[in-house]
C-alpha cells in the first residue's frame, strides 16, 4: 500500500522532476504474490478466507513473510491492584484463539538491592511458581511482582508473550481470617454423588463505599478494610478454599464479576453466570464446577417485569391490582431471580435447577417479599415441573427474612394464609391479603443459624440454602465461624472478613 502511495505522489510531481526520475518510480512498486504451503501460487480471484491458510508464504518483492492463521494472542493481561502475602493472586487473562488453561505462566519478583540488584529494583528474579494462580509468601512483602504469559491453544501453538508488572508491592496479610477454620472441612472437592453448595451475600462495593456506610453502618471497620481491592483478596481466598461445586452470590458489582471473581474462580475450575439488577450496578452471580456440571439453560427474570408480562403470574397480578399502594412498591423494586438448569457430566440423567435471589431489604417490607417469593416459586415451578419435569431444586439467596417471617414459613411449609401478620408489615393502609401456595417440599439445609448477618445495629438469620427434600439430603453443614471470631473486631465486615454476611456452606447428596 505504501509503495503504491509513493507511486501516486510521484504522479503529482512536476513534469521536469518526473523526467529526471526516469523509470525509477515504475520499478519502485514491488511484485506481491501469495504462495500456499506446498509452494503453488494462489490465484488473485481466490477469496481471502480461503487464500490465507496457515503456513502460506507472502512474497513482497524480495521479502518473505510466513502466514500464521489465527495465532494465539493475548488481548488483556492484568494483575489485581492489591496484593497480600498468603492470598492468591489471580490475573485477568483474555485471549483470542487461546485459552487461559493452555497458556504458560512465569512469575517474577523484584530483586532487593541486597540480592545484588540495582537500587532502582529493575532486576527481576524468577520464582519457582509456574501456575496461573500465585500465592506470594511473607518473604515477598515489600516487593513488586511481574507475570509473563505466553498464550497457547492446547494444540502446541503459542503466540507472542506479554508481561505485566504489579502497580504496588506485596503487602502483609491480616493474619487469621474468619474462614480459615472452615477451610479445614473443605480441602477437597466432594465426590461425584455429592454437591457442595455455597450461598453468600458479598457486600457490593456500591454500598460499602458510601459515607453512610463508613460513618453509620460500619464505623467499627478500618477504612482500608472496606476498600474493594482489599476485600477482593479476602473473598477470592475464602471462595477458592471452599472447593465448592455451586456458588450463589448476591450483591455482586458488575466490574467485580468481570475483572475479579470470574477470572479467579475460572482458574479454580468454576464457570460463572451473572445477572444485573436493572437500576443498580450490582446483581447475582452463580458459579458451577465445570467438570461436574454443564449448563443446559438459563431462565432469569426480574420480578416486576415477569409479574406484568408473563401469563403464569396473571392470577397473582390480578389479586395484587386490588392493592395499588403495594402494587406500586412491588413494581418499583429491581430485584431479580437467577434460575439455571445444570446437568451432571458423569450422569446425564441427573439435572438440577439452581435458583439464586436477593429479596427486598426493608424491615417493614414483609408483604413485598411475600409477593416477590410468590413470583419466584411460580417461575421455579415452571422451570422444574413444566420445562424439565421433576428435576430437584436448590434455592439459595439473601431472603432478608428471619425464620419467624412469613416468607420463610411460605417457602418451607408450601403455603401462607391471607391473615398472616406479614401482609400488614407496613401498617393497615398497606395491607394486602391473599393465600399463596407452591408444590415443593423444601428444607433449609443449614438449619436456622443464630445469625448470617452481623452488623453493629443488627444480627439475624437472613440467608438460606433451600433444598428439595424429596431428591436431596444434607451430608454435612460446614460450621459457621464462632461468635468470638465474628466479634473479634466488634462486628462485620472487618479486616479479617470481607462482608457483613457469612457464607453458608453444605454438602448435599442425591437420595
PDB file of N, CA and C in Angstrom, residues 190-287:
ATOM      1  N   UNK A 190     -15.837 -32.453  46.839  1.00  0.00           N
ATOM      2  CA  UNK A 190     -16.504 -33.706  47.238  1.00  0.00           C
ATOM      3  C   UNK A 190     -16.770 -34.601  46.023  1.00  0.00           C
ATOM      4  N   UNK A 191     -17.073 -35.871  46.286  1.00  0.00           N
ATOM      5  CA  UNK A 191     -17.216 -36.875  45.215  1.00  0.00           C
ATOM      6  C   UNK A 191     -18.373 -36.596  44.268  1.00  0.00           C
ATOM      7  N   UNK A 192     -18.477 -37.425  43.204  1.00  0.00           N
ATOM      8  CA  UNK A 192     -19.482 -37.155  42.157  1.00  0.00           C
ATOM      9  C   UNK A 192     -20.929 -37.368  42.601  1.00  0.00           C
ATOM     10  N   UNK A 193     -21.141 -38.129  43.701  1.00  0.00           N
ATOM     11  CA  UNK A 193     -22.519 -38.309  44.171  1.00  0.00           C
ATOM     12  C   UNK A 193     -22.967 -37.171  45.069  1.00  0.00           C
ATOM     13  N   UNK A 194     -22.030 -36.244  45.375  1.00  0.00           N
ATOM     14  CA  UNK A 194     -22.336 -35.137  46.299  1.00  0.00           C
ATOM     15  C   UNK A 194     -22.156 -33.780  45.613  1.00  0.00           C
ATOM     16  N   UNK A 195     -22.770 -32.779  46.205  1.00  0.00           N
ATOM     17  CA  UNK A 195     -22.680 -31.406  45.689  1.00  0.00           C
ATOM     18  C   UNK A 195     -22.402 -30.478  46.857  1.00  0.00           C
ATOM     19  N   UNK A 196     -21.319 -29.700  46.783  1.00  0.00           N
ATOM     20  CA  UNK A 196     -21.072 -28.695  47.832  1.00  0.00           C
ATOM     21  C   UNK A 196     -21.613 -27.353  47.349  1.00  0.00           C
ATOM     22  N   UNK A 197     -22.563 -26.815  48.103  1.00  0.00           N
ATOM     23  CA  UNK A 197     -23.206 -25.554  47.716  1.00  0.00           C
ATOM     24  C   UNK A 197     -22.840 -24.447  48.697  1.00  0.00           C
ATOM     25  N   UNK A 198     -22.649 -23.236  48.150  1.00  0.00           N
ATOM     26  CA  UNK A 198     -22.326 -22.050  48.950  1.00  0.00           C
ATOM     27  C   UNK A 198     -23.311 -20.942  48.581  1.00  0.00           C
ATOM     28  N   UNK A 199     -23.819 -20.251  49.582  1.00  0.00           N
ATOM     29  CA  UNK A 199     -24.621 -19.046  49.322  1.00  0.00           C
ATOM     30  C   UNK A 199     -24.026 -17.914  50.157  1.00  0.00           C
ATOM     31  N   UNK A 200     -23.853 -16.739  49.517  1.00  0.00           N
ATOM     32  CA  UNK A 200     -23.080 -15.682  50.195  1.00  0.00           C
ATOM     33  C   UNK A 200     -23.427 -14.309  49.626  1.00  0.00           C
ATOM     34  N   UNK A 201     -23.854 -13.409  50.497  1.00  0.00           N
ATOM     35  CA  UNK A 201     -24.017 -12.002  50.109  1.00  0.00           C
ATOM     36  C   UNK A 201     -22.662 -11.338  50.378  1.00  0.00           C
ATOM     37  N   UNK A 202     -21.975 -10.915  49.305  1.00  0.00           N
ATOM     38  CA  UNK A 202     -20.570 -10.489  49.443  1.00  0.00           C
ATOM     39  C   UNK A 202     -20.390  -8.983  49.678  1.00  0.00           C
ATOM     40  N   UNK A 203     -21.491  -8.253  49.880  1.00  0.00           N
ATOM     41  CA  UNK A 203     -21.468  -6.802  50.144  1.00  0.00           C
ATOM     42  C   UNK A 203     -20.917  -6.024  48.949  1.00  0.00           C
ATOM     43  N   UNK A 204     -21.830  -5.461  48.179  1.00  0.00           N
ATOM     44  CA  UNK A 204     -21.434  -4.717  46.978  1.00  0.00           C
ATOM     45  C   UNK A 204     -20.611  -3.487  47.338  1.00  0.00           C
ATOM     46  N   UNK A 205     -19.637  -3.201  46.502  1.00  0.00           N
ATOM     47  CA  UNK A 205     -18.795  -2.014  46.697  1.00  0.00           C
ATOM     48  C   UNK A 205     -19.663  -0.751  46.679  1.00  0.00           C
ATOM     49  N   UNK A 206     -20.691  -0.782  45.845  1.00  0.00           N
ATOM     50  CA  UNK A 206     -21.650   0.327  45.742  1.00  0.00           C
ATOM     51  C   UNK A 206     -22.166   0.728  47.121  1.00  0.00           C
ATOM     52  N   UNK A 207     -22.354  -0.249  48.017  1.00  0.00           N
ATOM     53  CA  UNK A 207     -22.895   0.040  49.353  1.00  0.00           C
ATOM     54  C   UNK A 207     -21.800   0.195  50.411  1.00  0.00           C
ATOM     55  N   UNK A 208     -20.664  -0.485  50.219  1.00  0.00           N
ATOM     56  CA  UNK A 208     -19.600  -0.447  51.232  1.00  0.00           C
ATOM     57  C   UNK A 208     -18.862   0.886  51.241  1.00  0.00           C
ATOM     58  N   UNK A 209     -18.860   1.573  50.088  1.00  0.00           N
ATOM     59  CA  UNK A 209     -18.006   2.756  49.942  1.00  0.00           C
ATOM     60  C   UNK A 209     -18.725   4.088  50.148  1.00  0.00           C
ATOM     61  N   UNK A 210     -19.952   4.043  50.640  1.00  0.00           N
ATOM     62  CA  UNK A 210     -20.646   5.318  50.847  1.00  0.00           C
ATOM     63  C   UNK A 210     -20.232   5.938  52.184  1.00  0.00           C
ATOM     64  N   UNK A 211     -20.436   7.221  52.294  1.00  0.00           N
ATOM     65  CA  UNK A 211     -20.141   7.938  53.542  1.00  0.00           C
ATOM     66  C   UNK A 211     -21.004   7.364  54.674  1.00  0.00           C
ATOM     67  N   UNK A 212     -22.243   7.026  54.340  1.00  0.00           N
ATOM     68  CA  UNK A 212     -23.186   6.453  55.307  1.00  0.00           C
ATOM     69  C   UNK A 212     -22.635   5.125  55.863  1.00  0.00           C
ATOM     70  N   UNK A 213     -22.083   4.305  54.962  1.00  0.00           N
ATOM     71  CA  UNK A 213     -21.531   3.008  55.401  1.00  0.00           C
ATOM     72  C   UNK A 213     -20.349   3.213  56.328  1.00  0.00           C
ATOM     73  N   UNK A 214     -19.475   4.141  55.934  1.00  0.00           N
ATOM     74  CA  UNK A 214     -18.250   4.339  56.721  1.00  0.00           C
ATOM     75  C   UNK A 214     -18.539   4.927  58.104  1.00  0.00           C
ATOM     76  N   UNK A 215     -19.537   5.805  58.169  1.00  0.00           N
ATOM     77  CA  UNK A 215     -19.759   6.513  59.438  1.00  0.00           C
ATOM     78  C   UNK A 215     -20.887   5.927  60.283  1.00  0.00           C
ATOM     79  N   UNK A 216     -21.933   5.387  59.618  1.00  0.00           N
ATOM     80  CA  UNK A 216     -23.114   4.926  60.367  1.00  0.00           C
ATOM     81  C   UNK A 216     -23.221   3.398  60.418  1.00  0.00           C
ATOM     82  N   UNK A 217     -23.130   2.748  59.251  1.00  0.00           N
ATOM     83  CA  UNK A 217     -23.327   1.297  59.215  1.00  0.00           C
ATOM     84  C   UNK A 217     -22.147   0.531  59.798  1.00  0.00           C
ATOM     85  N   UNK A 218     -20.943   0.860  59.327  1.00  0.00           N
ATOM     86  CA  UNK A 218     -19.759   0.092  59.740  1.00  0.00           C
ATOM     87  C   UNK A 218     -18.661   1.001  60.319  1.00  0.00           C
ATOM     88  N   UNK A 219     -18.970   1.843  61.311  1.00  0.00           N
ATOM     89  CA  UNK A 219     -17.957   2.780  61.815  1.00  0.00           C
ATOM     90  C   UNK A 219     -16.785   2.053  62.490  1.00  0.00           C
ATOM     91  N   UNK A 220     -17.042   0.787  62.895  1.00  0.00           N
ATOM     92  CA  UNK A 220     -16.029  -0.010  63.597  1.00  0.00           C
ATOM     93  C   UNK A 220     -15.017  -0.638  62.631  1.00  0.00           C
ATOM     94  N   UNK A 221     -15.301  -0.591  61.320  1.00  0.00           N
ATOM     95  CA  UNK A 221     -14.416  -1.251  60.351  1.00  0.00           C
ATOM     96  C   UNK A 221     -13.355  -0.275  59.846  1.00  0.00           C
ATOM     97  N   UNK A 222     -12.084  -0.703  59.887  1.00  0.00           N
ATOM     98  CA  UNK A 222     -10.984   0.146  59.391  1.00  0.00           C
ATOM     99  C   UNK A 222     -11.277   0.529  57.937  1.00  0.00           C
ATOM    100  N   UNK A 223     -11.155   1.832  57.586  1.00  0.00           N
ATOM    101  CA  UNK A 223     -11.496   2.259  56.228  1.00  0.00           C
ATOM    102  C   UNK A 223     -10.815   1.442  55.119  1.00  0.00           C
ATOM    103  N   UNK A 224      -9.538   1.059  55.313  1.00  0.00           N
ATOM    104  CA  UNK A 224      -8.852   0.309  54.249  1.00  0.00           C
ATOM    105  C   UNK A 224      -9.488  -1.073  54.046  1.00  0.00           C
ATOM    106  N   UNK A 225     -10.115  -1.614  55.110  1.00  0.00           N
ATOM    107  CA  UNK A 225     -10.727  -2.941  55.011  1.00  0.00           C
ATOM    108  C   UNK A 225     -12.074  -2.890  54.282  1.00  0.00           C
ATOM    109  N   UNK A 226     -12.609  -1.689  54.056  1.00  0.00           N
ATOM    110  CA  UNK A 226     -13.833  -1.543  53.256  1.00  0.00           C
ATOM    111  C   UNK A 226     -13.508  -1.339  51.779  1.00  0.00           C
ATOM    112  N   UNK A 227     -12.228  -1.087  51.472  1.00  0.00           N
ATOM    113  CA  UNK A 227     -11.823  -0.863  50.072  1.00  0.00           C
ATOM    114  C   UNK A 227     -12.043  -2.140  49.268  1.00  0.00           C
ATOM    115  N   UNK A 228     -12.530  -1.966  48.049  1.00  0.00           N
ATOM    116  CA  UNK A 228     -12.870  -3.119  47.216  1.00  0.00           C
ATOM    117  C   UNK A 228     -11.660  -4.015  46.939  1.00  0.00           C
ATOM    118  N   UNK A 229     -10.483  -3.428  46.670  1.00  0.00           N
ATOM    119  CA  UNK A 229      -9.307  -4.239  46.334  1.00  0.00           C
ATOM    120  C   UNK A 229      -8.889  -5.114  47.511  1.00  0.00           C
ATOM    121  N   UNK A 230      -8.974  -4.553  48.716  1.00  0.00           N
ATOM    122  CA  UNK A 230      -8.620  -5.315  49.909  1.00  0.00           C
ATOM    123  C   UNK A 230      -9.616  -6.461  50.102  1.00  0.00           C
ATOM    124  N   UNK A 231     -10.914  -6.139  50.019  1.00  0.00           N
ATOM    125  CA  UNK A 231     -11.937  -7.160  50.263  1.00  0.00           C
ATOM    126  C   UNK A 231     -11.893  -8.274  49.219  1.00  0.00           C
ATOM    127  N   UNK A 232     -11.527  -7.905  47.983  1.00  0.00           N
ATOM    128  CA  UNK A 232     -11.446  -8.928  46.927  1.00  0.00           C
ATOM    129  C   UNK A 232     -10.391  -9.990  47.244  1.00  0.00           C
ATOM    130  N   UNK A 233      -9.268  -9.567  47.836  1.00  0.00           N
ATOM    131  CA  UNK A 233      -8.246 -10.535  48.239  1.00  0.00           C
ATOM    132  C   UNK A 233      -8.828 -11.579  49.187  1.00  0.00           C
ATOM    133  N   UNK A 234      -9.543 -11.092  50.209  1.00  0.00           N
ATOM    134  CA  UNK A 234     -10.126 -11.993  51.198  1.00  0.00           C
ATOM    135  C   UNK A 234     -11.176 -12.900  50.556  1.00  0.00           C
ATOM    136  N   UNK A 235     -11.998 -12.279  49.736  1.00  0.00           N
ATOM    137  CA  UNK A 235     -13.098 -13.015  49.114  1.00  0.00           C
ATOM    138  C   UNK A 235     -12.610 -14.141  48.199  1.00  0.00           C
ATOM    139  N   UNK A 236     -11.591 -13.849  47.394  1.00  0.00           N
ATOM    140  CA  UNK A 236     -11.086 -14.872  46.461  1.00  0.00           C
ATOM    141  C   UNK A 236     -10.455 -16.035  47.218  1.00  0.00           C
ATOM    142  N   UNK A 237      -9.735 -15.716  48.294  1.00  0.00           N
ATOM    143  CA  UNK A 237      -9.132 -16.793  49.088  1.00  0.00           C
ATOM    144  C   UNK A 237     -10.230 -17.611  49.770  1.00  0.00           C
ATOM    145  N   UNK A 238     -11.231 -16.904  50.306  1.00  0.00           N
ATOM    146  CA  UNK A 238     -12.317 -17.594  51.004  1.00  0.00           C
ATOM    147  C   UNK A 238     -13.058 -18.545  50.067  1.00  0.00           C
ATOM    148  N   UNK A 239     -13.487 -18.016  48.908  1.00  0.00           N
ATOM    149  CA  UNK A 239     -14.272 -18.832  47.977  1.00  0.00           C
ATOM    150  C   UNK A 239     -13.465 -19.982  47.395  1.00  0.00           C
ATOM    151  N   UNK A 240     -12.206 -19.716  47.028  1.00  0.00           N
ATOM    152  CA  UNK A 240     -11.362 -20.773  46.451  1.00  0.00           C
ATOM    153  C   UNK A 240     -11.182 -21.914  47.453  1.00  0.00           C
ATOM    154  N   UNK A 241     -11.062 -21.561  48.746  1.00  0.00           N
ATOM    155  CA  UNK A 241     -10.805 -22.559  49.780  1.00  0.00           C
ATOM    156  C   UNK A 241     -11.996 -23.445  50.105  1.00  0.00           C
ATOM    157  N   UNK A 242     -13.195 -23.088  49.619  1.00  0.00           N
ATOM    158  CA  UNK A 242     -14.370 -23.914  49.900  1.00  0.00           C
ATOM    159  C   UNK A 242     -14.493 -25.093  48.917  1.00  0.00           C
ATOM    160  N   UNK A 243     -13.699 -25.102  47.843  1.00  0.00           N
ATOM    161  CA  UNK A 243     -13.734 -26.200  46.845  1.00  0.00           C
ATOM    162  C   UNK A 243     -15.182 -26.555  46.475  1.00  0.00           C
ATOM    163  N   UNK A 244     -15.997 -25.535  46.225  1.00  0.00           N
ATOM    164  CA  UNK A 244     -17.432 -25.747  46.017  1.00  0.00           C
ATOM    165  C   UNK A 244     -17.754 -26.203  44.597  1.00  0.00           C
ATOM    166  N   UNK A 245     -18.945 -26.815  44.457  1.00  0.00           N
ATOM    167  CA  UNK A 245     -19.458 -27.184  43.131  1.00  0.00           C
ATOM    168  C   UNK A 245     -20.440 -26.138  42.636  1.00  0.00           C
ATOM    169  N   UNK A 246     -21.147 -25.504  43.580  1.00  0.00           N
ATOM    170  CA  UNK A 246     -22.110 -24.445  43.246  1.00  0.00           C
ATOM    171  C   UNK A 246     -21.876 -23.279  44.197  1.00  0.00           C
ATOM    172  N   UNK A 247     -21.783 -22.084  43.639  1.00  0.00           N
ATOM    173  CA  UNK A 247     -21.659 -20.887  44.486  1.00  0.00           C
ATOM    174  C   UNK A 247     -22.698 -19.877  44.010  1.00  0.00           C
ATOM    175  N   UNK A 248     -23.598 -19.489  44.912  1.00  0.00           N
ATOM    176  CA  UNK A 248     -24.583 -18.453  44.586  1.00  0.00           C
ATOM    177  C   UNK A 248     -24.225 -17.201  45.390  1.00  0.00           C
ATOM    178  N   UNK A 249     -23.935 -16.113  44.679  1.00  0.00           N
ATOM    179  CA  UNK A 249     -23.529 -14.867  45.338  1.00  0.00           C
ATOM    180  C   UNK A 249     -24.582 -13.786  45.101  1.00  0.00           C
ATOM    181  N   UNK A 250     -24.741 -12.931  46.098  1.00  0.00           N
ATOM    182  CA  UNK A 250     -25.618 -11.767  45.963  1.00  0.00           C
ATOM    183  C   UNK A 250     -24.769 -10.505  46.171  1.00  0.00           C
ATOM    184  N   UNK A 251     -25.310  -9.372  45.699  1.00  0.00           N
ATOM    185  CA  UNK A 251     -24.611  -8.071  45.791  1.00  0.00           C
ATOM    186  C   UNK A 251     -23.241  -8.115  45.100  1.00  0.00           C
ATOM    187  N   UNK A 252     -23.259  -8.567  43.862  1.00  0.00           N
ATOM    188  CA  UNK A 252     -22.021  -8.659  43.088  1.00  0.00           C
ATOM    189  C   UNK A 252     -21.958  -7.468  42.121  1.00  0.00           C
ATOM    190  N   UNK A 253     -20.962  -6.591  42.303  1.00  0.00           N
ATOM    191  CA  UNK A 253     -20.789  -5.473  41.363  1.00  0.00           C
ATOM    192  C   UNK A 253     -20.407  -6.045  40.006  1.00  0.00           C
ATOM    193  N   UNK A 254     -20.902  -5.434  38.944  1.00  0.00           N
ATOM    194  CA  UNK A 254     -20.598  -5.971  37.610  1.00  0.00           C
ATOM    195  C   UNK A 254     -19.087  -6.008  37.353  1.00  0.00           C
ATOM    196  N   UNK A 255     -18.380  -4.933  37.732  1.00  0.00           N
ATOM    197  CA  UNK A 255     -16.934  -4.885  37.483  1.00  0.00           C
ATOM    198  C   UNK A 255     -16.198  -5.933  38.320  1.00  0.00           C
ATOM    199  N   UNK A 256     -16.705  -6.207  39.526  1.00  0.00           N
ATOM    200  CA  UNK A 256     -16.096  -7.228  40.375  1.00  0.00           C
ATOM    201  C   UNK A 256     -16.249  -8.601  39.732  1.00  0.00           C
ATOM    202  N   UNK A 257     -17.434  -8.849  39.150  1.00  0.00           N
ATOM    203  CA  UNK A 257     -17.654 -10.140  38.480  1.00  0.00           C
ATOM    204  C   UNK A 257     -16.701 -10.290  37.292  1.00  0.00           C
ATOM    205  N   UNK A 258     -16.676  -9.264  36.434  1.00  0.00           N
ATOM    206  CA  UNK A 258     -15.907  -9.358  35.187  1.00  0.00           C
ATOM    207  C   UNK A 258     -14.396  -9.370  35.424  1.00  0.00           C
ATOM    208  N   UNK A 259     -13.930  -8.452  36.277  1.00  0.00           N
ATOM    209  CA  UNK A 259     -12.472  -8.272  36.415  1.00  0.00           C
ATOM    210  C   UNK A 259     -11.837  -9.118  37.513  1.00  0.00           C
ATOM    211  N   UNK A 260     -12.632  -9.570  38.477  1.00  0.00           N
ATOM    212  CA  UNK A 260     -12.030 -10.213  39.640  1.00  0.00           C
ATOM    213  C   UNK A 260     -12.534 -11.630  39.858  1.00  0.00           C
ATOM    214  N   UNK A 261     -13.843 -11.774  40.148  1.00  0.00           N
ATOM    215  CA  UNK A 261     -14.357 -13.087  40.537  1.00  0.00           C
ATOM    216  C   UNK A 261     -14.363 -14.107  39.410  1.00  0.00           C
ATOM    217  N   UNK A 262     -14.863 -13.708  38.240  1.00  0.00           N
ATOM    218  CA  UNK A 262     -14.940 -14.687  37.136  1.00  0.00           C
ATOM    219  C   UNK A 262     -13.544 -15.200  36.754  1.00  0.00           C
ATOM    220  N   UNK A 263     -12.527 -14.311  36.569  1.00  0.00           N
ATOM    221  CA  UNK A 263     -11.190 -14.832  36.249  1.00  0.00           C
ATOM    222  C   UNK A 263     -10.606 -15.697  37.372  1.00  0.00           C
ATOM    223  N   UNK A 264     -10.821 -15.287  38.633  1.00  0.00           N
ATOM    224  CA  UNK A 264     -10.244 -16.036  39.755  1.00  0.00           C
ATOM    225  C   UNK A 264     -10.883 -17.413  39.876  1.00  0.00           C
ATOM    226  N   UNK A 265     -12.220 -17.455  39.876  1.00  0.00           N
ATOM    227  CA  UNK A 265     -12.888 -18.745  40.053  1.00  0.00           C
ATOM    228  C   UNK A 265     -12.744 -19.630  38.821  1.00  0.00           C
ATOM    229  N   UNK A 266     -12.571 -19.009  37.654  1.00  0.00           N
ATOM    230  CA  UNK A 266     -12.288 -19.773  36.433  1.00  0.00           C
ATOM    231  C   UNK A 266     -10.994 -20.571  36.615  1.00  0.00           C
ATOM    232  N   UNK A 267     -10.006 -19.939  37.250  1.00  0.00           N
ATOM    233  CA  UNK A 267      -8.723 -20.616  37.491  1.00  0.00           C
ATOM    234  C   UNK A 267      -8.889 -21.799  38.446  1.00  0.00           C
ATOM    235  N   UNK A 268      -9.955 -21.770  39.269  1.00  0.00           N
ATOM    236  CA  UNK A 268     -10.201 -22.877  40.199  1.00  0.00           C
ATOM    237  C   UNK A 268     -11.269 -23.843  39.659  1.00  0.00           C
ATOM    238  N   UNK A 269     -11.562 -23.741  38.352  1.00  0.00           N
ATOM    239  CA  UNK A 269     -12.440 -24.731  37.710  1.00  0.00           C
ATOM    240  C   UNK A 269     -13.915 -24.415  37.713  1.00  0.00           C
ATOM    241  N   UNK A 270     -14.284 -23.136  37.996  1.00  0.00           N
ATOM    242  CA  UNK A 270     -15.707 -22.777  38.061  1.00  0.00           C
ATOM    243  C   UNK A 270     -16.098 -21.809  36.948  1.00  0.00           C
ATOM    244  N   UNK A 271     -17.251 -22.041  36.369  1.00  0.00           N
ATOM    245  CA  UNK A 271     -17.808 -21.200  35.303  1.00  0.00           C
ATOM    246  C   UNK A 271     -18.844 -20.280  35.931  1.00  0.00           C
ATOM    247  N   UNK A 272     -18.871 -18.999  35.539  1.00  0.00           N
ATOM    248  CA  UNK A 272     -19.774 -18.047  36.189  1.00  0.00           C
ATOM    249  C   UNK A 272     -20.856 -17.486  35.284  1.00  0.00           C
ATOM    250  N   UNK A 273     -22.023 -17.233  35.883  1.00  0.00           N
ATOM    251  CA  UNK A 273     -23.153 -16.591  35.183  1.00  0.00           C
ATOM    252  C   UNK A 273     -23.542 -15.359  35.996  1.00  0.00           C
ATOM    253  N   UNK A 274     -23.875 -14.270  35.321  1.00  0.00           N
ATOM    254  CA  UNK A 274     -24.164 -13.017  36.032  1.00  0.00           C
ATOM    255  C   UNK A 274     -25.494 -12.438  35.575  1.00  0.00           C
ATOM    256  N   UNK A 275     -26.250 -11.900  36.526  1.00  0.00           N
ATOM    257  CA  UNK A 275     -27.492 -11.210  36.190  1.00  0.00           C
ATOM    258  C   UNK A 275     -27.558  -9.909  36.991  1.00  0.00           C
ATOM    259  N   UNK A 276     -27.567  -8.792  36.284  1.00  0.00           N
ATOM    260  CA  UNK A 276     -27.557  -7.500  36.975  1.00  0.00           C
ATOM    261  C   UNK A 276     -28.982  -7.063  37.316  1.00  0.00           C
ATOM    262  N   UNK A 277     -29.127  -6.290  38.388  1.00  0.00           N
ATOM    263  CA  UNK A 277     -30.410  -5.656  38.697  1.00  0.00           C
ATOM    264  C   UNK A 277     -30.497  -4.430  37.801  1.00  0.00           C
ATOM    265  N   UNK A 278     -31.649  -4.208  37.228  1.00  0.00           N
ATOM    266  CA  UNK A 278     -31.767  -3.148  36.221  1.00  0.00           C
ATOM    267  C   UNK A 278     -31.331  -1.763  36.698  1.00  0.00           C
ATOM    268  N   UNK A 279     -31.719  -1.362  37.925  1.00  0.00           N
ATOM    269  CA  UNK A 279     -31.426   0.019  38.338  1.00  0.00           C
ATOM    270  C   UNK A 279     -30.133   0.163  39.122  1.00  0.00           C
ATOM    271  N   UNK A 280     -29.538  -0.967  39.504  1.00  0.00           N
ATOM    272  CA  UNK A 280     -28.321  -0.895  40.303  1.00  0.00           C
ATOM    273  C   UNK A 280     -27.107  -1.353  39.499  1.00  0.00           C
ATOM    274  N   UNK A 281     -25.935  -1.165  40.100  1.00  0.00           N
ATOM    275  CA  UNK A 281     -24.728  -1.639  39.428  1.00  0.00           C
ATOM    276  C   UNK A 281     -24.316  -2.997  39.971  1.00  0.00           C
ATOM    277  N   UNK A 282     -25.223  -3.627  40.742  1.00  0.00           N
ATOM    278  CA  UNK A 282     -24.884  -4.936  41.306  1.00  0.00           C
ATOM    279  C   UNK A 282     -25.979  -5.939  40.977  1.00  0.00           C
ATOM    280  N   UNK A 283     -25.649  -7.213  41.180  1.00  0.00           N
ATOM    281  CA  UNK A 283     -26.638  -8.238  40.864  1.00  0.00           C
ATOM    282  C   UNK A 283     -26.250  -9.576  41.457  1.00  0.00           C
ATOM    283  N   UNK A 284     -26.633 -10.646  40.776  1.00  0.00           N
ATOM    284  CA  UNK A 284     -26.427 -12.009  41.263  1.00  0.00           C
ATOM    285  C   UNK A 284     -25.412 -12.735  40.394  1.00  0.00           C
ATOM    286  N   UNK A 285     -24.674 -13.646  41.011  1.00  0.00           N
ATOM    287  CA  UNK A 285     -23.745 -14.489  40.249  1.00  0.00           C
ATOM    288  C   UNK A 285     -23.894 -15.934  40.709  1.00  0.00           C
ATOM    289  N   UNK A 286     -23.952 -16.846  39.753  1.00  0.00           N
ATOM    290  CA  UNK A 286     -23.987 -18.277  40.050  1.00  0.00           C
ATOM    291  C   UNK A 286     -22.786 -18.920  39.364  1.00  0.00           C
ATOM    292  N   UNK A 287     -22.007 -19.668  40.133  1.00  0.00           N
ATOM    293  CA  UNK A 287     -20.849 -20.384  39.584  1.00  0.00           C
ATOM    294  C   UNK A 287     -21.071 -21.886  39.742  1.00  0.00           C
TER     295      UNK A 287
END
